[in-house]
XYZ file of C-alpha atoms in Angstrom:
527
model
C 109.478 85.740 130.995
C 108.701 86.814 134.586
C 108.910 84.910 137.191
C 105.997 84.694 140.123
C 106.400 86.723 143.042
C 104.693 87.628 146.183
C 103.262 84.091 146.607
C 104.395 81.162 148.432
C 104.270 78.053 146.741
C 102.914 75.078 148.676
C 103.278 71.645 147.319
C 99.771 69.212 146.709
C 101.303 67.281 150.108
C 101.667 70.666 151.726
C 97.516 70.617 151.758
C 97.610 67.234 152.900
C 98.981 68.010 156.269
C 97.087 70.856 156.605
C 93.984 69.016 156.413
C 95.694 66.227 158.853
C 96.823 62.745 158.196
C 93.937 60.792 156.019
C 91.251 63.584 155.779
C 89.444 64.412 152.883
C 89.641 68.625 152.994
C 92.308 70.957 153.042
C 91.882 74.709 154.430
C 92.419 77.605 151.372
C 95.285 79.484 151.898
C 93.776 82.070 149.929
C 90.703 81.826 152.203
C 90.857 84.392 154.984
C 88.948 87.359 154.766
C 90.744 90.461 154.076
C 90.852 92.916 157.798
C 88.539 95.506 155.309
C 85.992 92.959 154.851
C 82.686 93.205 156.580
C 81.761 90.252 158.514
C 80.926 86.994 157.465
C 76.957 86.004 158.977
C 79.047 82.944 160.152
C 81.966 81.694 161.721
C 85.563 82.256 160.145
C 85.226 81.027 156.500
C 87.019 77.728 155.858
C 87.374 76.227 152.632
C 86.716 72.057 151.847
C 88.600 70.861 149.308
C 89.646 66.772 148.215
C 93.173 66.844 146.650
C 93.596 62.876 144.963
C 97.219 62.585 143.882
C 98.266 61.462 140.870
C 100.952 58.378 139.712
C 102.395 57.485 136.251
C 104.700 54.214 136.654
C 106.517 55.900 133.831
C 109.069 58.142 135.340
C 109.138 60.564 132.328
C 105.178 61.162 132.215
C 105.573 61.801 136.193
C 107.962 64.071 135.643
C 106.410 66.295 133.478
C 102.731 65.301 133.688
C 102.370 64.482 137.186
C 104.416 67.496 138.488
C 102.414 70.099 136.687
C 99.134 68.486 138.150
C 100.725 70.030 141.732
C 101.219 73.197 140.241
C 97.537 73.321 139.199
C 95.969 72.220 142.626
C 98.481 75.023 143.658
C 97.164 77.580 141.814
C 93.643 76.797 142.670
C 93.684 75.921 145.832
C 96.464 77.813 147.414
C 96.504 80.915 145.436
C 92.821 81.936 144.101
C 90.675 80.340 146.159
C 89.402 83.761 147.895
C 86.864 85.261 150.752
C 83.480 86.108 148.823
C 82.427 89.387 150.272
C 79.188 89.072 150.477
C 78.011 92.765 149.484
C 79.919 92.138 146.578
C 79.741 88.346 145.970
C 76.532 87.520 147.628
C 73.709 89.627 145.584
C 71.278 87.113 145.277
C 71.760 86.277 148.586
C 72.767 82.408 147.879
C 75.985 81.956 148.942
C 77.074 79.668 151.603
C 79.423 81.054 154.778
C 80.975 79.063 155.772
C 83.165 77.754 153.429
C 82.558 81.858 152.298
C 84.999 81.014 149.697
C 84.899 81.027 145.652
C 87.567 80.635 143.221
C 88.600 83.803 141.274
C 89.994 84.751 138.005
C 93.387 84.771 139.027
C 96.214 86.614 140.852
C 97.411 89.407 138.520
C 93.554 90.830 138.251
C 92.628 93.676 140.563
C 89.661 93.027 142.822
C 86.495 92.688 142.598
C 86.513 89.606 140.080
C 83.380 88.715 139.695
C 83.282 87.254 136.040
C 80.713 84.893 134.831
C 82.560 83.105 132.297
C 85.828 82.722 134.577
C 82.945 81.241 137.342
C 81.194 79.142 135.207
C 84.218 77.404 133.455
C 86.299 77.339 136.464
C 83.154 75.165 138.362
C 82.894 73.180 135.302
C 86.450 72.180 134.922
C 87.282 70.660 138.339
C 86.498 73.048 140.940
C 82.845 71.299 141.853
C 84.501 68.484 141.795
C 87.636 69.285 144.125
C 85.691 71.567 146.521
C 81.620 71.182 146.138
C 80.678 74.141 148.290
C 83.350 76.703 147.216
C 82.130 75.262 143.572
C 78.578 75.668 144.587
C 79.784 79.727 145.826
C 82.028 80.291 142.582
C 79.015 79.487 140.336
C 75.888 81.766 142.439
C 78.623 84.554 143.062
C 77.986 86.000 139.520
C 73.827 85.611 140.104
C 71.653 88.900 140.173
C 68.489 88.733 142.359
C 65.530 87.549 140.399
C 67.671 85.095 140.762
C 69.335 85.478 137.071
C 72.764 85.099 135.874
C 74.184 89.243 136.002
C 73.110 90.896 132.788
C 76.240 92.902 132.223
C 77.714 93.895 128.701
C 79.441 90.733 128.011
C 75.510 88.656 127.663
C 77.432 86.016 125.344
C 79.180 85.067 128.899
C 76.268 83.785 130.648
C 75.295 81.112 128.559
C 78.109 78.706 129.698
C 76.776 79.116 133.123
C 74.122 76.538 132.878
C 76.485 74.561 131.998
C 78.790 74.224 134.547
C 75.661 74.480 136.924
C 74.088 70.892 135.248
C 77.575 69.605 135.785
C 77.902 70.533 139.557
C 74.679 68.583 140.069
C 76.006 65.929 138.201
C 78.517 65.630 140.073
C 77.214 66.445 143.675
C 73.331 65.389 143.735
C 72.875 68.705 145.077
C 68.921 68.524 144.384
C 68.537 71.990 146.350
C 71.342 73.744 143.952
C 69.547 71.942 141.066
C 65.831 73.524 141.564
C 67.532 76.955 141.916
C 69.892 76.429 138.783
C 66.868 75.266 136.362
C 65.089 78.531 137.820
C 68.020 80.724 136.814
C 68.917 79.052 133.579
C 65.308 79.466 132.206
C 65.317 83.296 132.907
C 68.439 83.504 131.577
C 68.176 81.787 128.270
C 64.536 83.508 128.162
C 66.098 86.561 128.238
C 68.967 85.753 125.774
C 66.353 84.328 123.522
C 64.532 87.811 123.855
C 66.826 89.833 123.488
C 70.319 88.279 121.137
C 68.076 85.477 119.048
C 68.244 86.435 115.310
C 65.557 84.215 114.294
C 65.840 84.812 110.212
C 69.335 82.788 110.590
C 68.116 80.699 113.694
C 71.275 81.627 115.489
C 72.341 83.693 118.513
C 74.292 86.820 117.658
C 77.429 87.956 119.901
C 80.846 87.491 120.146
C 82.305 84.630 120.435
C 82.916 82.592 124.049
C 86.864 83.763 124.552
C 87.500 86.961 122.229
C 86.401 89.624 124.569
C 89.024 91.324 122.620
C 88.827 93.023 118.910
C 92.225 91.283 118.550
C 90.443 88.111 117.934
C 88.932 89.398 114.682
C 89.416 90.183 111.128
C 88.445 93.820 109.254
C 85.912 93.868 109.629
C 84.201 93.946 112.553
C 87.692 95.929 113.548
C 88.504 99.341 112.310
C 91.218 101.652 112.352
C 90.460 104.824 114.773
C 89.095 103.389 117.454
C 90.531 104.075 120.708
C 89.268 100.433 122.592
C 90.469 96.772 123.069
C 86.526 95.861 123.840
C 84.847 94.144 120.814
C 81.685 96.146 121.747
C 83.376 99.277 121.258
C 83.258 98.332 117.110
C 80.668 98.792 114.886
C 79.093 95.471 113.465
C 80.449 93.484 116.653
C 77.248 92.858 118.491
C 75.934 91.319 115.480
C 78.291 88.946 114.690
C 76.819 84.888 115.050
C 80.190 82.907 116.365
C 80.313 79.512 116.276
C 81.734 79.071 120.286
C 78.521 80.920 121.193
C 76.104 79.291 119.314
C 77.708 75.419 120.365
C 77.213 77.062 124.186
C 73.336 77.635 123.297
C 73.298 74.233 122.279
C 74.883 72.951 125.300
C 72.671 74.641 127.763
C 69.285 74.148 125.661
C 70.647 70.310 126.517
C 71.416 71.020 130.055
C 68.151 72.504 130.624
C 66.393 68.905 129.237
C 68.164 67.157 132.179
C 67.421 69.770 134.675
C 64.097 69.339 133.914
C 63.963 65.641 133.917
C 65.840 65.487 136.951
C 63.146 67.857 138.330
C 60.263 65.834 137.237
C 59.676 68.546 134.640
C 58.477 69.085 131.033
C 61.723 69.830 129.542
C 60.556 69.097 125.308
C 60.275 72.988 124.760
C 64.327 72.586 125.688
C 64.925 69.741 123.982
C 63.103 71.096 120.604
C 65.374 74.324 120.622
C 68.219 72.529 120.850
C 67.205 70.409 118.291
C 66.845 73.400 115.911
C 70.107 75.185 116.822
C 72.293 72.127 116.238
C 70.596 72.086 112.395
C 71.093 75.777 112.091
C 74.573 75.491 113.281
C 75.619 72.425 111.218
C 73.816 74.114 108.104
C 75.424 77.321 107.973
C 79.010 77.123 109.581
C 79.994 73.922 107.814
C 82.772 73.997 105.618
C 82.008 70.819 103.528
C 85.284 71.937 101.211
C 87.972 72.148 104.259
C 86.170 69.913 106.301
C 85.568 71.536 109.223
C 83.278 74.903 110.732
C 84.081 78.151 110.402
C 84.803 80.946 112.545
C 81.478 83.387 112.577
C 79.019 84.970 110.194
C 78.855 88.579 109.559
C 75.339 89.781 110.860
C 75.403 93.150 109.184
C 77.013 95.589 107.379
C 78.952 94.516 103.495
C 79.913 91.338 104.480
C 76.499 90.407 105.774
C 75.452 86.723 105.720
C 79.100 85.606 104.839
C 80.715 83.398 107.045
C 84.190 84.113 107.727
C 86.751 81.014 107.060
C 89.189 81.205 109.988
C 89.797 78.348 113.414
C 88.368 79.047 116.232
C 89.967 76.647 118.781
C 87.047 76.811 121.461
C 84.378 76.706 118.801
C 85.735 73.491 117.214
C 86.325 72.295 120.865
C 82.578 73.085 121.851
C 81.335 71.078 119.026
C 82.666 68.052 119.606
C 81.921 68.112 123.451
C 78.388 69.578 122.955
C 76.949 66.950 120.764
C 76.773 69.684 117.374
C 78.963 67.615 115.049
C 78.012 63.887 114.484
C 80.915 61.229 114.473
C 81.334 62.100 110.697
C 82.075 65.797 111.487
C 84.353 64.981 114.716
C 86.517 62.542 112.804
C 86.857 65.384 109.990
C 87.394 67.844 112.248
C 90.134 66.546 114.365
C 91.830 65.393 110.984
C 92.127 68.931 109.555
C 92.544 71.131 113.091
C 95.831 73.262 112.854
C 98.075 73.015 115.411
C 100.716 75.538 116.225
C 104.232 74.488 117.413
C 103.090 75.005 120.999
C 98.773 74.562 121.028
C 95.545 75.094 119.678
C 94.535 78.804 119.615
C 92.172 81.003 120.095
C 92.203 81.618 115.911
C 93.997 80.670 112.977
C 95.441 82.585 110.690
C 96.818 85.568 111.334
C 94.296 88.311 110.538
C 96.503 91.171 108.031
C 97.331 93.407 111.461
C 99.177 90.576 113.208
C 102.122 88.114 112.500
C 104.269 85.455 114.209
C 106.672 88.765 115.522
C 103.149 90.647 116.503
C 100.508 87.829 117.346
C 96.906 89.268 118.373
C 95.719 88.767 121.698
C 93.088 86.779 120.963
C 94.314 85.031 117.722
C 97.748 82.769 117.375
C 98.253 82.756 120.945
C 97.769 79.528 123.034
C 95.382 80.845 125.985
C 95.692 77.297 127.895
C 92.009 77.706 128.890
C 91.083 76.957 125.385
C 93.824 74.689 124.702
C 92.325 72.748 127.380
C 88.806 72.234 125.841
C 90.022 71.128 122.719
C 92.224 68.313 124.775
C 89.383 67.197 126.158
C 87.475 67.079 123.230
C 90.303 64.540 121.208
C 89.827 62.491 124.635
C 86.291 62.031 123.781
C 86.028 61.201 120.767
C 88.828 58.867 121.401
C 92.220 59.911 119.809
C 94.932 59.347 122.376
C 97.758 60.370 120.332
C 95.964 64.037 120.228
C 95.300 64.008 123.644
C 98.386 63.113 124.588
C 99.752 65.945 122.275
C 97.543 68.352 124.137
C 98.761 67.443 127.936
C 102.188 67.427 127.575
C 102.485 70.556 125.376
C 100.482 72.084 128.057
C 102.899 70.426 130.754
C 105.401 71.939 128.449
C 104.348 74.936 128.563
C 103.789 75.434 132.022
C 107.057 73.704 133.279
C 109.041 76.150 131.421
C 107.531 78.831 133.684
C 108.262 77.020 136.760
C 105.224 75.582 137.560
C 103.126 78.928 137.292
C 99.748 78.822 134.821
C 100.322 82.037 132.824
C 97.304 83.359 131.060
C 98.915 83.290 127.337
C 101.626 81.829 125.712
C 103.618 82.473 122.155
C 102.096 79.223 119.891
C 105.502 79.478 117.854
C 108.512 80.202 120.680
C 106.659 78.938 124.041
C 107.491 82.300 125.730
C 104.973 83.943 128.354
C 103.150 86.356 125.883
C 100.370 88.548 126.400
C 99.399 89.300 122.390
C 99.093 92.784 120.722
C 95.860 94.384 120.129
C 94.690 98.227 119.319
C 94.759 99.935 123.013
C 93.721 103.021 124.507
C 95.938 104.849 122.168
C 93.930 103.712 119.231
C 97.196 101.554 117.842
C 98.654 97.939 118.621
C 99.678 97.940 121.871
C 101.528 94.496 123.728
C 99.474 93.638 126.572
C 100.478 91.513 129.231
C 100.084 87.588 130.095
C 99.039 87.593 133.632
C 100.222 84.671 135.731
C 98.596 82.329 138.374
C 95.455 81.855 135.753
C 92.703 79.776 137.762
C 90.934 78.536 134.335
C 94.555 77.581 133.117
C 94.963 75.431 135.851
C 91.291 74.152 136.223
C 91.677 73.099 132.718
C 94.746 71.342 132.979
C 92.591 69.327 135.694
C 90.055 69.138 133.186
C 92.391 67.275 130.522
C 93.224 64.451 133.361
C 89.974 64.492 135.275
C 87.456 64.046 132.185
C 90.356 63.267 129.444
C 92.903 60.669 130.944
C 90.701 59.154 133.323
C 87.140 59.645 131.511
C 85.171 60.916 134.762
C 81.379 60.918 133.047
C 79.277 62.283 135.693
C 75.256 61.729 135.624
C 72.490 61.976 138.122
C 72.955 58.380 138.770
C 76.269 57.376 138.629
C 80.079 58.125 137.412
C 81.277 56.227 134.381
C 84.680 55.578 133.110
C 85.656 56.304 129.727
C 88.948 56.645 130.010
C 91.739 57.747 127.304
C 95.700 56.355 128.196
C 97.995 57.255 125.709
C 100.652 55.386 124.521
C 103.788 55.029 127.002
C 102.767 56.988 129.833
C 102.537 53.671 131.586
C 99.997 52.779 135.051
C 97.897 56.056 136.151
C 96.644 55.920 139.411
C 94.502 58.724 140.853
C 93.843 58.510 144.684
C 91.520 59.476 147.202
C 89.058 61.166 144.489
C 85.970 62.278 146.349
C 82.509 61.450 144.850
C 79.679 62.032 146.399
C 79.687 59.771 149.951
C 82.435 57.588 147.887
C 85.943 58.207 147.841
C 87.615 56.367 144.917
C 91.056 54.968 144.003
C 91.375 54.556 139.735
C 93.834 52.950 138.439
C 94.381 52.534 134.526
C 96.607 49.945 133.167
C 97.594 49.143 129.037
C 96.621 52.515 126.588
C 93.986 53.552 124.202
C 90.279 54.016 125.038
C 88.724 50.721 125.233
C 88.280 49.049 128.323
C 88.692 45.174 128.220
C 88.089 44.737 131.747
C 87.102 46.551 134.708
C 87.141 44.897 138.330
C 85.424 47.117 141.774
C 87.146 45.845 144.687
C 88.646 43.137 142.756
C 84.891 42.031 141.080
C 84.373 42.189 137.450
C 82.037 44.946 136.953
C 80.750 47.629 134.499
C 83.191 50.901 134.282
C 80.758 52.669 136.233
C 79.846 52.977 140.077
C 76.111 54.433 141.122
C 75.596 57.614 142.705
C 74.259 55.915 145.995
C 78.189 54.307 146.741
C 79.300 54.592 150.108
C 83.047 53.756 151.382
C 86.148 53.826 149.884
C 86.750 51.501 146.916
C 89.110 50.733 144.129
C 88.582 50.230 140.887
C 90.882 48.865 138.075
C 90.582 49.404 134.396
C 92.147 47.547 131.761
C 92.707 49.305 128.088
C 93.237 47.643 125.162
């Protein structure tokens, strides 16, 4: 294991008093613009960020659970939240300076990092949330002119953008950021529809949301003799339909519905393709023997049609959280999920060219990213005993690399790993786990923002449906931001069902409406 270096570490409190006794933002450390970088068209960028803290009554769960939430608002805040350049950043000319700050990939990546899916999930985990404007910036920093989500060679990656866009109005009321997201989610999806739709199936083709890498598949679509670790690079790739993907279709066909309402919009054209891809999806990646979905469906080639047996973590997660698989399906699913000693990963088995010495890069390796999704999902569909299993072996994880967010992890020793998968060289080569991983982190805040305490965000309100596992005792999250609201939660008892909820002391629905103003408290009972 390495250790990090060349970064100060500055504790959640160390924020705090940067942003003065009792206000609500903290300034980036990360946020300076480099001496290279042309000039900002405003003042010196400053970043606005809420940091709530976190309290377990239960010394242990502090400990190990509460501790690790610093490291994440660390590693987001402190160490990759970065100066957009705007000739590099800024191409559809939307960005915001100041704050003139997004959050990047993370700190072992050369620059520029201008990802989609590392912006899109990192906005949709907690970064919108934490920081609306540098959320607002980390989402239009990957947005061509037109304006369109960048059409590079990774098209399955843009997808999950609409996503996390619905989710930042959600959670902001940003109507302004909410006509220009339905504008580029429609030409986005139009030209994914155009373009990756195989309509004889009634899926999407592409890889699949996290495996980039030809490590996270079987023969085929890899091949010996290939000198690449892209999944493009390999015949039969492009035409794979992955379950991940397909779920992410779903999601945004949905997201796209309540854009349009929102907007006062026909949205049933939406609403009917979503429709059709959940059928499609439940109809052809099913396993009704195992009791759960497969993995993806060969598109061409021999194995055309066939749909390949193996886990995908994220795809399973996707499901649940994207309304695919009914109540039936979830409660099947979560029942027959394998976990490794150490996560969920990216996919399970080993394919023949890996094993527990030699995992693949993209197969029994816990990327905490996707570890994190699938936490979240046993949160919602109300299993605390999973979702209890999923923080703290994340904690876990994490603590044993002193507080630092590594990009992969060994699922059977804990160790920082970084996978194997066929290099440059055309044979396996061991890659390396980078550390200081924003998504790592920002899902980590995920699992305790939307899993522990339930945040539910809608255009016209926040509801509570929280998930307390057993023996982590009171949870208390302060000073959350929402909207003109700032909030203290509390959560007392365990479980997911809330026999009483009081707002300022008054009995009242788990829920407060968008409109709030003030700070207020509210207390939730589980039972």
């Amino acid at each position: 294991m390495s250790e990090r270096t060349g970064e100060a570490k500055v504790g959640r409190r160390g924020f705090l008093a940067l942003a003065g006794a009792g206000a609500a933002g903290a300034a980036g450390l990360a946020a300076a613009p480099p001496a290279s970088a042309a000039a900002p068209p405003s003042p010196a960028p400053r970043t606005v960020y809420t940091l709530p803290t976190l309290e377990f009554s239960d010394e242990r769960t502090q400990h190990l659970v509460g501790a690790r939430y610093e490291d994440a608002l660390t590693d987001v805040v402190g160490i990759n939240t970065a100066y957009a350049d705007p000739p590099t950043y800024d191409k559809a000319g939307l960005l915001s300076y100041p704050p003139g700050t997004f959050v990047r990939a993370g700190g072992g990546y050369p620059a520029p990092q201008r990802w989609t899916r590392d912006a899109a999930v990192n906005a949709w985990n907690a970064v919108s949330l934490l920081g609306p404007p540098v959320g607002r910036n980390t989402l239009l920093s990957v947005v061509d002119e037109g304006p369109i989500v960048q059409q590079d060679n990774q098209w399955w990656d843009q997808i999950v953008w609409v996503l996390g866009a619905w989710h930042h109005y959600t959670v902001t009321g940003d109507a302004d950021f909410l006509a220009t997201a339905y504008e580029i989610g429609v030409a986005t999806l139009a030209q994914r529809k155009a373009k990756s739709f195989d309509s004889t199936r009634g899926l999407f083709k592409g890889p699949s949301f996290m495996n980039d890498g030809i490590a996270g598949y079987p023969a085929p679509p890899w091949e010996p003799g290939i000198h690449s670790s892209f999944v493009l690079d390999y015949p039969q790739s492009a035409e794979l339909l992955c379950l991940s993907t397909n779920c992410l279709y779903h999601g945004a066909f949905l997201a796209l519905v309540n854009m349009a309402r929102a907007l006062h919009k026909d949205g049933r054209a939406h609403e009917a393709e979503a429709a059709k891809l959940r059928t499609a999806i439940n109809s052809q990646f099913w396993r009704a023997d195992a009791g759960t979905y497969g993995y993806f469906i060969h598109g061409t080639g021999p194995l055309a049609g066939q749909l390949d047996a193996s886990q995908e973590g994220a795809g399973l997660a996707f499901a649940i959280l994207l309304g695919v698989a009914d109540d039936n399906r979830v409660a099947s699913v979560l029942r027959n999920t394998h976990w490794e000693p150490h996560g969920i990963v990216n996919s399970y088995p080993h394919f023949a060219r890996f094993s527990d010495e030699k995992p693949g890069r993209h197969n029994v390796v816990v990327w905490p990213m996707v570890h994190s999704f699938f936490g979240h999902a046993t949160a919602h569909a109300r299993r605390p005993d999973l979702f209890g299993r999923a923080v703290t072996e994340l904690a876990s994880l994490v603590t044993a690399t002193k507080g630092n967010f590594y990009e992969i992890y060994d699922s059977k020793t804990g160790a920082v790993q970084g996978g194997w998968q066929t290099g440059g060289s055309g044979a396996l080569e061991q890659f390396t786990s980078q550390p200081d991983q924003a998504w790592s982190a920002t899902g980590y805040l995920r699992m305790l923002y939307s899993g522990l305490f339930g945040l539910t965000f809608t255009p016209d309100g926040l509801q509570f449906a929280p998930c307390l596992p057993d023996g982590w005792g009171t949870a208390t999250l302060r000073g959350l931001s929402y909207r003109h609201t700032t909030l203290d939660l509390t959560l007392r008892g365990s479980g997911t069902r809330v026999t009483a909820c009081t707002v300022d002391g008054h009995p009242a629905a788990p829920k407060v409406p968008a409109g709030l103003s003030g700070h207020h408290e509210v207390r939730l009972a589980l039972g």
